Structures are given as structure tokens and as C-alpha cells.
Coordinates of C-alpha atoms and ligand atoms in Angstrom, one line a residue:
X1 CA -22.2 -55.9 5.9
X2 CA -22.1 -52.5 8.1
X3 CA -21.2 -49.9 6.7
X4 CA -19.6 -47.0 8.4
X5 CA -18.5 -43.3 7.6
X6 CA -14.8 -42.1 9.6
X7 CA -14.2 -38.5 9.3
X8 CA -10.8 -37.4 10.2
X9 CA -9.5 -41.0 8.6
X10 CA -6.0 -39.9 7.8
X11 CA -5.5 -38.9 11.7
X12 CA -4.1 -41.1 14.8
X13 CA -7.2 -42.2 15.7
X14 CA -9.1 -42.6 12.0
X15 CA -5.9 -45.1 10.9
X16 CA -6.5 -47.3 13.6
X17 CA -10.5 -47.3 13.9
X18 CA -10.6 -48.2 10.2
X19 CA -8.3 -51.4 10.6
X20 CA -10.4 -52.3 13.7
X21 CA -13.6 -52.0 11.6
X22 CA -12.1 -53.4 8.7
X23 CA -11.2 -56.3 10.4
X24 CA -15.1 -56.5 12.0
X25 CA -16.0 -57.0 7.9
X26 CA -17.4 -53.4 7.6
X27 CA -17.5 -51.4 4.8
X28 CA -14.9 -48.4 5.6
X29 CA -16.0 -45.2 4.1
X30 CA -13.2 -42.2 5.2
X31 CA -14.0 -38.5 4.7
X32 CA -10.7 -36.4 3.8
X33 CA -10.9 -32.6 2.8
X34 CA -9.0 -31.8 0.1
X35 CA -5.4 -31.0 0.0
X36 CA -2.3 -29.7 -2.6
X37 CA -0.4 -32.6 -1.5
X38 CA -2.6 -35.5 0.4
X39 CA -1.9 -36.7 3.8
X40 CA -2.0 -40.2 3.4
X41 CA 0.4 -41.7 5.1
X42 CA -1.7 -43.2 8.5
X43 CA -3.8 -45.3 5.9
X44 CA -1.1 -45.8 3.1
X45 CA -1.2 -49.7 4.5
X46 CA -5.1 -50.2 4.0
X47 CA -5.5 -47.6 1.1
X48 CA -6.9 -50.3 -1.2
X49 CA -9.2 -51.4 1.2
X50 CA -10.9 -47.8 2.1
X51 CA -13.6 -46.0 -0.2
X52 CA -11.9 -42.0 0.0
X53 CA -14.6 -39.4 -0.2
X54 CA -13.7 -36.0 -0.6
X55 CA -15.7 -33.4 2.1
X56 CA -15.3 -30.7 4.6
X57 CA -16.5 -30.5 8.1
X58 CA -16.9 -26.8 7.3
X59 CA -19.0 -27.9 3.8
X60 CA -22.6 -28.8 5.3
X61 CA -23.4 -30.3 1.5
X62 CA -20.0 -32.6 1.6
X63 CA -21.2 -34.0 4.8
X64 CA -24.9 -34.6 3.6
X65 CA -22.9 -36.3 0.5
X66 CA -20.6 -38.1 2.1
X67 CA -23.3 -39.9 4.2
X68 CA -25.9 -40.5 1.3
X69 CA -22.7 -42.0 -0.8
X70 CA -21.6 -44.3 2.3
X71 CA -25.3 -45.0 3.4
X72 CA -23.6 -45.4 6.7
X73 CA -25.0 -47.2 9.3
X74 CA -22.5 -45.7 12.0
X75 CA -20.6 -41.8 11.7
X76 CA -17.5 -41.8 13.8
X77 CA -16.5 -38.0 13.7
X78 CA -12.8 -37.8 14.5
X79 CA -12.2 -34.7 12.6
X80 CA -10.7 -31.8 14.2
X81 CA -8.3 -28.9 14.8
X82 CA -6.6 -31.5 17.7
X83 CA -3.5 -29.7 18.9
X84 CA -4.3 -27.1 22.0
X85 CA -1.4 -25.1 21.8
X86 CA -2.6 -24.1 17.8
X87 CA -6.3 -23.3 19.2
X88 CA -4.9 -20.1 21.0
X89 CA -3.5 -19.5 16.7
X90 CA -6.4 -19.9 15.6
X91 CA -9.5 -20.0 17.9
X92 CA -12.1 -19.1 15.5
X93 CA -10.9 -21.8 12.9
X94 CA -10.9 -24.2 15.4
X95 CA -14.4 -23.8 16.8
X96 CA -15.3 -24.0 13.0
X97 CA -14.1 -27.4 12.7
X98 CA -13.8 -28.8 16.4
X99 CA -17.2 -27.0 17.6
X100 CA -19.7 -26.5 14.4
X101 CA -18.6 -29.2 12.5
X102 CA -19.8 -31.9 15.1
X103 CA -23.5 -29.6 14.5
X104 CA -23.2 -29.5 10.6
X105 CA -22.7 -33.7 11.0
X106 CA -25.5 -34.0 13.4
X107 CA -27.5 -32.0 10.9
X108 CA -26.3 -33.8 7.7
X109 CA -27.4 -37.0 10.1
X110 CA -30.8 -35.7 10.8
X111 CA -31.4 -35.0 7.6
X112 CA -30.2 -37.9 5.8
X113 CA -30.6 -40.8 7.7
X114 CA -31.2 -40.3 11.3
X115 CA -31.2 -44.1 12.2
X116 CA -27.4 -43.6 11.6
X117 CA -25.4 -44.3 15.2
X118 CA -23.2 -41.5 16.0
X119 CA -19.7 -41.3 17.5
X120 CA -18.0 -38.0 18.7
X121 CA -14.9 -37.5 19.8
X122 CA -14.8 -35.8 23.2
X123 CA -11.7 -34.8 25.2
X124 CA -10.3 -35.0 28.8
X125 CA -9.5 -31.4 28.1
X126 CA -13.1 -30.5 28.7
X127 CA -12.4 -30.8 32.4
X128 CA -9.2 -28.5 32.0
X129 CA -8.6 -27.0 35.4
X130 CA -10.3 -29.9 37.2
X131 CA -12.7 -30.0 40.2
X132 CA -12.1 -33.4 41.5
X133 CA -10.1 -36.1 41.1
X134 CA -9.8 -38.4 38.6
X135 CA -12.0 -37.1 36.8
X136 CA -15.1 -38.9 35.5
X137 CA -18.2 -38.5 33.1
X138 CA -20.2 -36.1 36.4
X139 CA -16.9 -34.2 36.5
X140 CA -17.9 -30.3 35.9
X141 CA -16.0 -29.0 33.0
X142 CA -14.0 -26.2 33.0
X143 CA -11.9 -26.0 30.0
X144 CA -9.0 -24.0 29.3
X145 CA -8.0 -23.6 25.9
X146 CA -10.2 -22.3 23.1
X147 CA -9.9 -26.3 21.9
X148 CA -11.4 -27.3 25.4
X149 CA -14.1 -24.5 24.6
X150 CA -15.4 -26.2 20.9
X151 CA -15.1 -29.7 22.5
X152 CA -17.3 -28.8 25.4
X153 CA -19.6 -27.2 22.8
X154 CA -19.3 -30.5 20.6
X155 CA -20.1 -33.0 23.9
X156 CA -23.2 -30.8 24.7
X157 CA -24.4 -30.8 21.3
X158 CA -24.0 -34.3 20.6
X159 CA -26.4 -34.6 23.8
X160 CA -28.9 -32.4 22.5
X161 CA -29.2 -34.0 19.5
X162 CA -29.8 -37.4 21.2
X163 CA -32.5 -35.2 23.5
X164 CA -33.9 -33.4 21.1
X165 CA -33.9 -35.6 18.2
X166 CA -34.1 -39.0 19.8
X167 CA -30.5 -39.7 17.6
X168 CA -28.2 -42.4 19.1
X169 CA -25.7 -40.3 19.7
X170 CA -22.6 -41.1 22.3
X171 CA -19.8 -39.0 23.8
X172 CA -16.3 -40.5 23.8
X173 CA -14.2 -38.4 26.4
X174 CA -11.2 -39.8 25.6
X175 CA -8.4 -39.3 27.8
X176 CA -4.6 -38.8 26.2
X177 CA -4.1 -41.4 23.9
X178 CA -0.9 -42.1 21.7
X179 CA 0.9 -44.1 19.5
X180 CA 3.5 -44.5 17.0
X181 CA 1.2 -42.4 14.2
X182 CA 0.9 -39.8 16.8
X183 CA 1.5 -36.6 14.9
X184 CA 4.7 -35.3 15.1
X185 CA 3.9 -31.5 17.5
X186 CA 2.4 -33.7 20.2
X187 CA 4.7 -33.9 23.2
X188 CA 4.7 -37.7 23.2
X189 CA 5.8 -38.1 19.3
X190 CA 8.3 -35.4 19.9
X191 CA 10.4 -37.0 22.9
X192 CA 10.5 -40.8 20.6
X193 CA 11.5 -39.0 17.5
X194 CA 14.1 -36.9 19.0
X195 CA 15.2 -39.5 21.3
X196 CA 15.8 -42.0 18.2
X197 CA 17.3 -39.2 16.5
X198 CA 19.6 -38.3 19.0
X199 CA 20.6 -42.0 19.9
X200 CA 21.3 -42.3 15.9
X201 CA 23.4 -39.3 16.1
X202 CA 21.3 -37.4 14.3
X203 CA 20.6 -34.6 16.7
X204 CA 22.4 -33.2 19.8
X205 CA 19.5 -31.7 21.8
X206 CA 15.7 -31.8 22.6
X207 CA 13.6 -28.6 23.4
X208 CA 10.8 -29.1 25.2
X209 CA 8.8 -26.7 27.4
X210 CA 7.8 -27.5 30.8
X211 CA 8.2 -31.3 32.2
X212 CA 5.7 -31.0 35.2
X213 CA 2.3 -31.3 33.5
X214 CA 0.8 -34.8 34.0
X215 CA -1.4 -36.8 31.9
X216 CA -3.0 -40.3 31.5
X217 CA -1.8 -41.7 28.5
X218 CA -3.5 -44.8 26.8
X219 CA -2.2 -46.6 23.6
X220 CA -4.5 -45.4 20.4
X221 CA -5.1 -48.8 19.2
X222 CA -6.9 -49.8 22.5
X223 CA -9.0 -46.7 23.0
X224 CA -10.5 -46.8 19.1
X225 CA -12.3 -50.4 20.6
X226 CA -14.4 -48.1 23.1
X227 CA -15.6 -46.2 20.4
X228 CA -16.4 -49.2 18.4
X229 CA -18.4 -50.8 21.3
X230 CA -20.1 -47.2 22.8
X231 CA -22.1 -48.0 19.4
X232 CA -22.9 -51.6 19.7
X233 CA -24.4 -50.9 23.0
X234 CA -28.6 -50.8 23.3
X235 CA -28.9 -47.2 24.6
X236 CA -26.3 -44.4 23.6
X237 CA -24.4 -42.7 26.5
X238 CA -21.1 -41.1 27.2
X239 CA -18.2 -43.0 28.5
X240 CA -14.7 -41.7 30.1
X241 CA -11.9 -43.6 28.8
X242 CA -8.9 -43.5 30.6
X243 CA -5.8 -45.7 31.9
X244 CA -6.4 -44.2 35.4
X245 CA -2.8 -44.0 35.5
X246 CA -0.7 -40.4 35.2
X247 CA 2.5 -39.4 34.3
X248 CA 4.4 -36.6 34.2
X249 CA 6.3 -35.2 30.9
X250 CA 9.4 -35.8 32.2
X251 CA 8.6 -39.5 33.7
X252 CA 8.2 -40.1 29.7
X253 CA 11.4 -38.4 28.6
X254 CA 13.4 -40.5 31.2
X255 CA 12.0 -43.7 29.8
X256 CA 12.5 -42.8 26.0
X257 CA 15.8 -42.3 26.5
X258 CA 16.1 -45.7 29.1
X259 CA 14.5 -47.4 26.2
X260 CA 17.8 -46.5 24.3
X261 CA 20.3 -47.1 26.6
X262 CA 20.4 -43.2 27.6
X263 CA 20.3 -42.9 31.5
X264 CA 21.8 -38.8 31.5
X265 CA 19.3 -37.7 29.8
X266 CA 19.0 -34.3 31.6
X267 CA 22.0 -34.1 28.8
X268 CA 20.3 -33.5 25.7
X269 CA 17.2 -32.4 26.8
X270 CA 16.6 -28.4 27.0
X271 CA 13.3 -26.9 29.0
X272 CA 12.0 -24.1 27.1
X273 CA 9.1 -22.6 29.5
X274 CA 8.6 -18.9 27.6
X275 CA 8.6 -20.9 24.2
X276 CA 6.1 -23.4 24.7
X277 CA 4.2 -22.1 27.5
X278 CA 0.1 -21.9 27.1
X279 CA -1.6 -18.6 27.6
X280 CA -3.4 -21.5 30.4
X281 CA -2.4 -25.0 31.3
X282 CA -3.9 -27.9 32.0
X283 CA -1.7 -29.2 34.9
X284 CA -3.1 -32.9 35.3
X285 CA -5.5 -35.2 34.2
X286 CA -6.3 -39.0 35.0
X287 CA -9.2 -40.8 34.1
X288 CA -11.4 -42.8 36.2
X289 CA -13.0 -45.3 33.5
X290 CA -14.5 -47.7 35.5
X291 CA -18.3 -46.9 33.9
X292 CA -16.6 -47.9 30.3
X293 CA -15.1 -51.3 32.3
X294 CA -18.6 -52.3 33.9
X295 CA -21.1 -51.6 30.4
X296 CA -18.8 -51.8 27.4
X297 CA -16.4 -54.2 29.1
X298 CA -13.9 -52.1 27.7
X299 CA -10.2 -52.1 29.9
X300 CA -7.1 -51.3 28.4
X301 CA -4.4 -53.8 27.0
X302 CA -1.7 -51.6 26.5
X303 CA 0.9 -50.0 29.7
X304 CA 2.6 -46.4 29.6
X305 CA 6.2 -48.6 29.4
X306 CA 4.7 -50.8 26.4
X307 CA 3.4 -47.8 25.2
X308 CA 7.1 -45.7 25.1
X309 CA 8.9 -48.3 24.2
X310 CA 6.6 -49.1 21.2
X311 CA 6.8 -45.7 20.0
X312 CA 10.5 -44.9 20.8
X313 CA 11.2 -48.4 18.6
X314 CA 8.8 -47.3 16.3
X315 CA 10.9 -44.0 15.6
X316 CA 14.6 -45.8 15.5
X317 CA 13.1 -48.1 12.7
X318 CA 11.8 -45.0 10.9
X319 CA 14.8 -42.8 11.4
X320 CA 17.4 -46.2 10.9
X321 CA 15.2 -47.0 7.1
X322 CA 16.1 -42.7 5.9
X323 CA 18.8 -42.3 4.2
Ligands
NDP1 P1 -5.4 -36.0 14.5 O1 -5.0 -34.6 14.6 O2 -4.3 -37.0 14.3 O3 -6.4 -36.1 13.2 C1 -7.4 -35.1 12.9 C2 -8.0 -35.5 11.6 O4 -9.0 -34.5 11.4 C3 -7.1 -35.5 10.4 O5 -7.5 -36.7 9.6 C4 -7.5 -34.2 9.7 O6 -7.3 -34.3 8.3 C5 -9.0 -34.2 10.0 N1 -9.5 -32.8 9.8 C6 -9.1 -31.7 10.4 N2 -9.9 -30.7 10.0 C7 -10.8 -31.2 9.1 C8 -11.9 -30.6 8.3 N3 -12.2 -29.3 8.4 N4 -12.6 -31.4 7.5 C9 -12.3 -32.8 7.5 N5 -11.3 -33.3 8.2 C10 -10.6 -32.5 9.0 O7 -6.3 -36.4 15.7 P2 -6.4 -37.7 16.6 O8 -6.5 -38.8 15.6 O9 -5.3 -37.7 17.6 O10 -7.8 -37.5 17.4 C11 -9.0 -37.8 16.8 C12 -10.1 -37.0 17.4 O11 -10.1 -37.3 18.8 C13 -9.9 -35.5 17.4 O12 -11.2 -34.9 17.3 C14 -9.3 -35.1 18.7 O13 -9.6 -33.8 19.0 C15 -10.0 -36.1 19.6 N6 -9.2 -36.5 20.8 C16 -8.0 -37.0 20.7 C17 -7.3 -37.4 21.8 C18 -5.9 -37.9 21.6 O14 -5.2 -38.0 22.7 N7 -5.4 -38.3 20.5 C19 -7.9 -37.4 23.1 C20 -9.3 -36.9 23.1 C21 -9.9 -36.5 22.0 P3 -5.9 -33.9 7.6 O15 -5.1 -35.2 7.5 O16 -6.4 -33.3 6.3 O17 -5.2 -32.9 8.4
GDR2 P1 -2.5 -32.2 25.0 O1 -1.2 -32.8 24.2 O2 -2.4 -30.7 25.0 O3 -2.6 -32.9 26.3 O4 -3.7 -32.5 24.0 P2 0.3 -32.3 24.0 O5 1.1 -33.5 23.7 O6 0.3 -31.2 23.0 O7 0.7 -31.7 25.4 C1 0.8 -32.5 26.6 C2 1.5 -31.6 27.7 O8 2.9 -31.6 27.4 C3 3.3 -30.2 27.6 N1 4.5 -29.9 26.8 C4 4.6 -29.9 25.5 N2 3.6 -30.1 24.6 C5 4.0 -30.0 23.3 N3 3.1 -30.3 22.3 N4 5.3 -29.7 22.9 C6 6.3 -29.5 23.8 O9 7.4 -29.2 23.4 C7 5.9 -29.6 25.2 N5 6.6 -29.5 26.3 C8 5.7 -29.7 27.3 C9 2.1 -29.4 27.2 O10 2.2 -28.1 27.7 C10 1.0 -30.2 27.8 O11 0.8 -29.9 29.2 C11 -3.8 -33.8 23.4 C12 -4.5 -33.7 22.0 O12 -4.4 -34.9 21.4 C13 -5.9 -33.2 22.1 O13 -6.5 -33.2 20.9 C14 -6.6 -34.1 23.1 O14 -8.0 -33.7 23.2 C15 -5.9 -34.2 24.4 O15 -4.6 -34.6 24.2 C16 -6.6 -35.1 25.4

């Protein structure tokens, strides 16, 4: 039986990667820092079936721990400040965790167990204001938010490691990727909650900032299979995954509100530019993930309309179940 260490288990991305590896037999090890009130609710369905153990990206011991405890075979780091509009907040907490924690795990790797296969969780936003089109893993990067920043830092020293260290250690630059256990601040989440909301009669209006940008959105539970199979492969490399399909904000709005029978939705939704506007933006994104198609045989199952209109659904049986 493998055995495999997932930090950042009680995110989007954790929930689904441990049912996917749960399913494959392994043993699922999840590292979750510790909190007044836990935030369990992404793994509340397999929480019996998960070993909990209690570290910090920012703790180098917890990590160290945490891999001697799951004697991992495989480290999936998912962990991470993830929202780009917070990393402007709080740019030096978020290279803490998004950029130095992928070292400290590295290190707690190297030290421990160095056999140990290594995933990290890259981003799209690396390419930020982008160079060419769609962008793929020889795109230059040019990120452009202090999260963009730390997950450049993370991709390169994920590389070094594998250079310097001879670790199998792969890059994931995973393009937008959502799903009903999306957290609620991303735009995505937003537009299905309020929209079931607002078809219940719950709430008049939805503020949103601007509707132009575009991005290539992907269902979760499909991209959490790349990083499975990045790590079954013989050599470690880095991989782009992507729909190679992009949409714009308001092509999703419009089909939330389809999904409900809503066709004026310019109605109840409100564009907020000066609220939610980025000190920079990252206009548009799609993926070109045909080197993930040809080694890992990875393509996704999941379209953007599948994808809405399991997420808006998703939200009505929420919101319908509340009191
Ligand atoms: P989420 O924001 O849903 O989850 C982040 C996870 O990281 C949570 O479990 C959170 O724990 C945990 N975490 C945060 N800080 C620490 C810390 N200091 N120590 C330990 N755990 C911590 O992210 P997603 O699931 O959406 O994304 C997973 C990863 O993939 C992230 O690294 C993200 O940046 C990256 N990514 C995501 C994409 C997407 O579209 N979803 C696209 C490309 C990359 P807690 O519950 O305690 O807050
Ligand atoms: P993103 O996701 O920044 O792409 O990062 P987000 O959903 O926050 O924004 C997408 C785009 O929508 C615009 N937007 C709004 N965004 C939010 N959150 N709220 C709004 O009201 C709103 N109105 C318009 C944004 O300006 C932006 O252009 C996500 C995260 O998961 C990262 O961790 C990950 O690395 C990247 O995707 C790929």
C-alpha cells in the first residue's frame, strides 16, 4: 500500500486528490495547521478514512514530522495563501507560505526521505501579463501579483531541487480550476452562490468587479488526476494543465443565471470596478496542455457548461437544505 502525505487537505484541491488516492488504495495522510475552530468541511465525507496530522508550512519541524509519521512515499503540497486579490494584504505572509514553505518541504524531503516523489502546485498566474498565446510550460513568466511572485519562486525551486538534489520533483502549472468546494471569495463560487441565492429569493443583487477578464476554467476533480499521474511517470517534469478553452467573467455569470431560468441577468448583477479592482490584472489566460495529453495521457472530462451548471446546482441544494 502507498502511502502519501497531502498538505493543504482541507482545500479545493486536497478534498478531491484524497478521494482520488483513496480510491487508488493509498494510505491518505493530510497535513492541517491548527485552528480555533477547524475547517473541515471539504473532507467531512472521508474524515474517517484520512490520518489528520497537525503541522505548519511555516513550522520546518512539523513538516520533517509530518513526513517521518506518514513515511510517505509521495508529498503533494497544495498548501497555500491561494487568493491573489489577499496577496496584495498580505504579501509577506503569503511568500511565507506560498514561496518558502514549498523550500521548507523540499528540505523536510531532503532530509527525511529523499526517495519521496514530490508534487507542487504551480499556477497559470506565473505567466501573468503573458508573452504568447496560449500559454505553455516555455512560456516566459511574468507574474503580477505578489501570489504570482511566491509561485514563480515555488516552480523554480521545485526545479532546483530536482537539479541540485537529484529529487523527483514535478511542477503542476495548473490552470483555473473550480468546483462546487471552490472557496466562497473566488469569482466562480461567488456568481453560483449568489445566483442560487437570488433565484431562492434570498438576495436581490450580485457585486462583482470587472466582467472582462478571461480565464480557462477546468473542473477540480479532473485536474487532481494530472497530479496523480505527473508522479507515476519514470522521469519528473512539469506539465501545463489546461482546458485550452477561455471565458470571460461575464460569459459565466450569463450561464449561472441560464442554469436557473434567469435570462436578464444584467438585472441583479452590479459591476464594482474601484472595489474589486487589482493594484495589476491578469487580463487572460488559456492553457495549451497538449504535452500533459501526449506523456500523462491526461485530457479533461469535464466542460465550462457541465462545470456551471454543476456548481450553480450544487449551491440551490445547499442554499434549498438551510433553514
Ligand atoms: P485552497 O485555498 O482551497 O486551499 C488551500 C489549503 O492550504 C487549505 O487547506 C489551507 O488550510 C492550507 N494552508 C494554507 N496555509 C497553510 C499553512 N501555512 N500551513 C498548512 N496549510 C496551509 O486552494 P486550492 O485547493 O484551490 O488550490 C490548491 C493549490 O493549488 C494552492 O497552492 C493554489 O495556490 C494552487 N493552485 C490553485 C488553482 C485553482 O484554480 N484552484 C490553480 C493553480 C494553482 P486551511 O483550511 O487551514 O485554510
Ligand atoms: P484568480 O481567481 O485570481 O484567477 O486566481 P479569482 O476567482 O479570484 O479571479 C478571477 C478573475 O475574476 C475577476 N473578478 C473577481 N474576482 C473575485 N475573486 N471576486 C470578484 O468579485 C470579481 N469580479 C471580477 C478577478 O479580478 C480575476 O480577473 C485563482 C486562484 O485559485 C489562484 O490560487 C490560482 O493560482 C489561479 O486561479 C490560477
Amino acid at each position: 500500500m502507498k502511502s502519501a502525505l497531502i498538505t493543504g487537505i482541507t482545500g479545493q484541491d486536497g478534498s478531491y486528490l484524497a478521494e482520488l488516492l483513496l480510491s487508488k488504495n493509498y494510505k491518505v495522510y493530510g497535513l492541517v495547521r491548527r485552528l480555533s475552530t477547524p475547517n473541515t468541511g471539504n473532507i467531512r465525507h472521508i474524515y474517517d478514512k484520512v490520518e489528520l496530522i497537525s503541522g505548519d508550512l511555516l513550522d520546518q519541524g512539523s513538516l520533517q514530522d509530518a513526513i517521518r509519521i506518514s513515511e510517505a512515499d509521495e508529498v503533494y503540497n497544495l498548501a497555500a495563501q491561494s487568493f491573489v486579490k489577499a496577496s496584495w494584504e498580505q504579501p509577506v505572509l503569503t511568500g511565507e507560505f506560498t514561496a518558502l514553505g514549498v523550500t521548507r518541504m523540499l528540505e523536510a524531503i531532503r532530509i527525511v526521505n529523499p526517495k519521496i516523489r514530490f508534487y507542487q502546485a504551480s499556477s497559470s498566474e506565473m505567466f501573468g501579463k503573458v508573452t504568447e498565446t496560449p500559454q505553455k510550460e516555455t512560456t516566459r513568466f511574468h507574474p503580477r501579483s505578489p501570489y504570482g511572485v511566491a509561485k514563480v519562486y515555488g516552480h523554480y525551486i521545485t526545479l532546483n531541487y530536482r537539479e541540485s538534489y537529484n529529487l523527483f520533483a514535478c511542477s503542476g502549472i495548473l490552470f483555473n480550476h473550480e468546483s462546487p468546494r471552490r472557496g466562497i471569495e473566488f469569482v466562480t463560487r461567488k456568481i453560483t452562490h449568489a445566483v442560487a441565492r437570488i433565484s431562492l429569493g434570498k438576495q436581490k443583487n450580485l457585486e462583482l468587479g470587472s466582467l472582462e477578464p478571461k480565464r480557462d476554467w477546468g473542473f477540480a476533480g479532473d485536474y487532481v488526476e494530472a497530479m496523480w499521474l505527473m508522479l507515476q511517470q519514470e522521469k519528473p517534469d512539469d506539465y501545463v494543465i489546461a482546458t485550452g478553452e477561455n471565458h470571460s467573467v461575464k460569459e459565466f455569470v450569463e450561464l449561472a443565471f441560464k442554469t436557473v431560468g434567469i435570462d436578464d441577468w444584467e438585472k441583479y448583477v452590479v459591476s464594482n470596478k474601484s472595489k474589486y479592482m487589482r493594484p495589476a490584472e491578469v487580463d487572460y489566460l488559456i492553457g495549451d496542455a497538449s504535452k500533459a495529453e501526449k506523456v500523462l495521457g491526461w485530457k479533461k472530462k469535464t466542460s465550462f457548461k457541465q462545470l456551471v451548471e454543476m456548481m450553480v446546482r450544487a449551491d440551490l441544494e445547499r442554499e434549498k437544505s438551510k433553514k
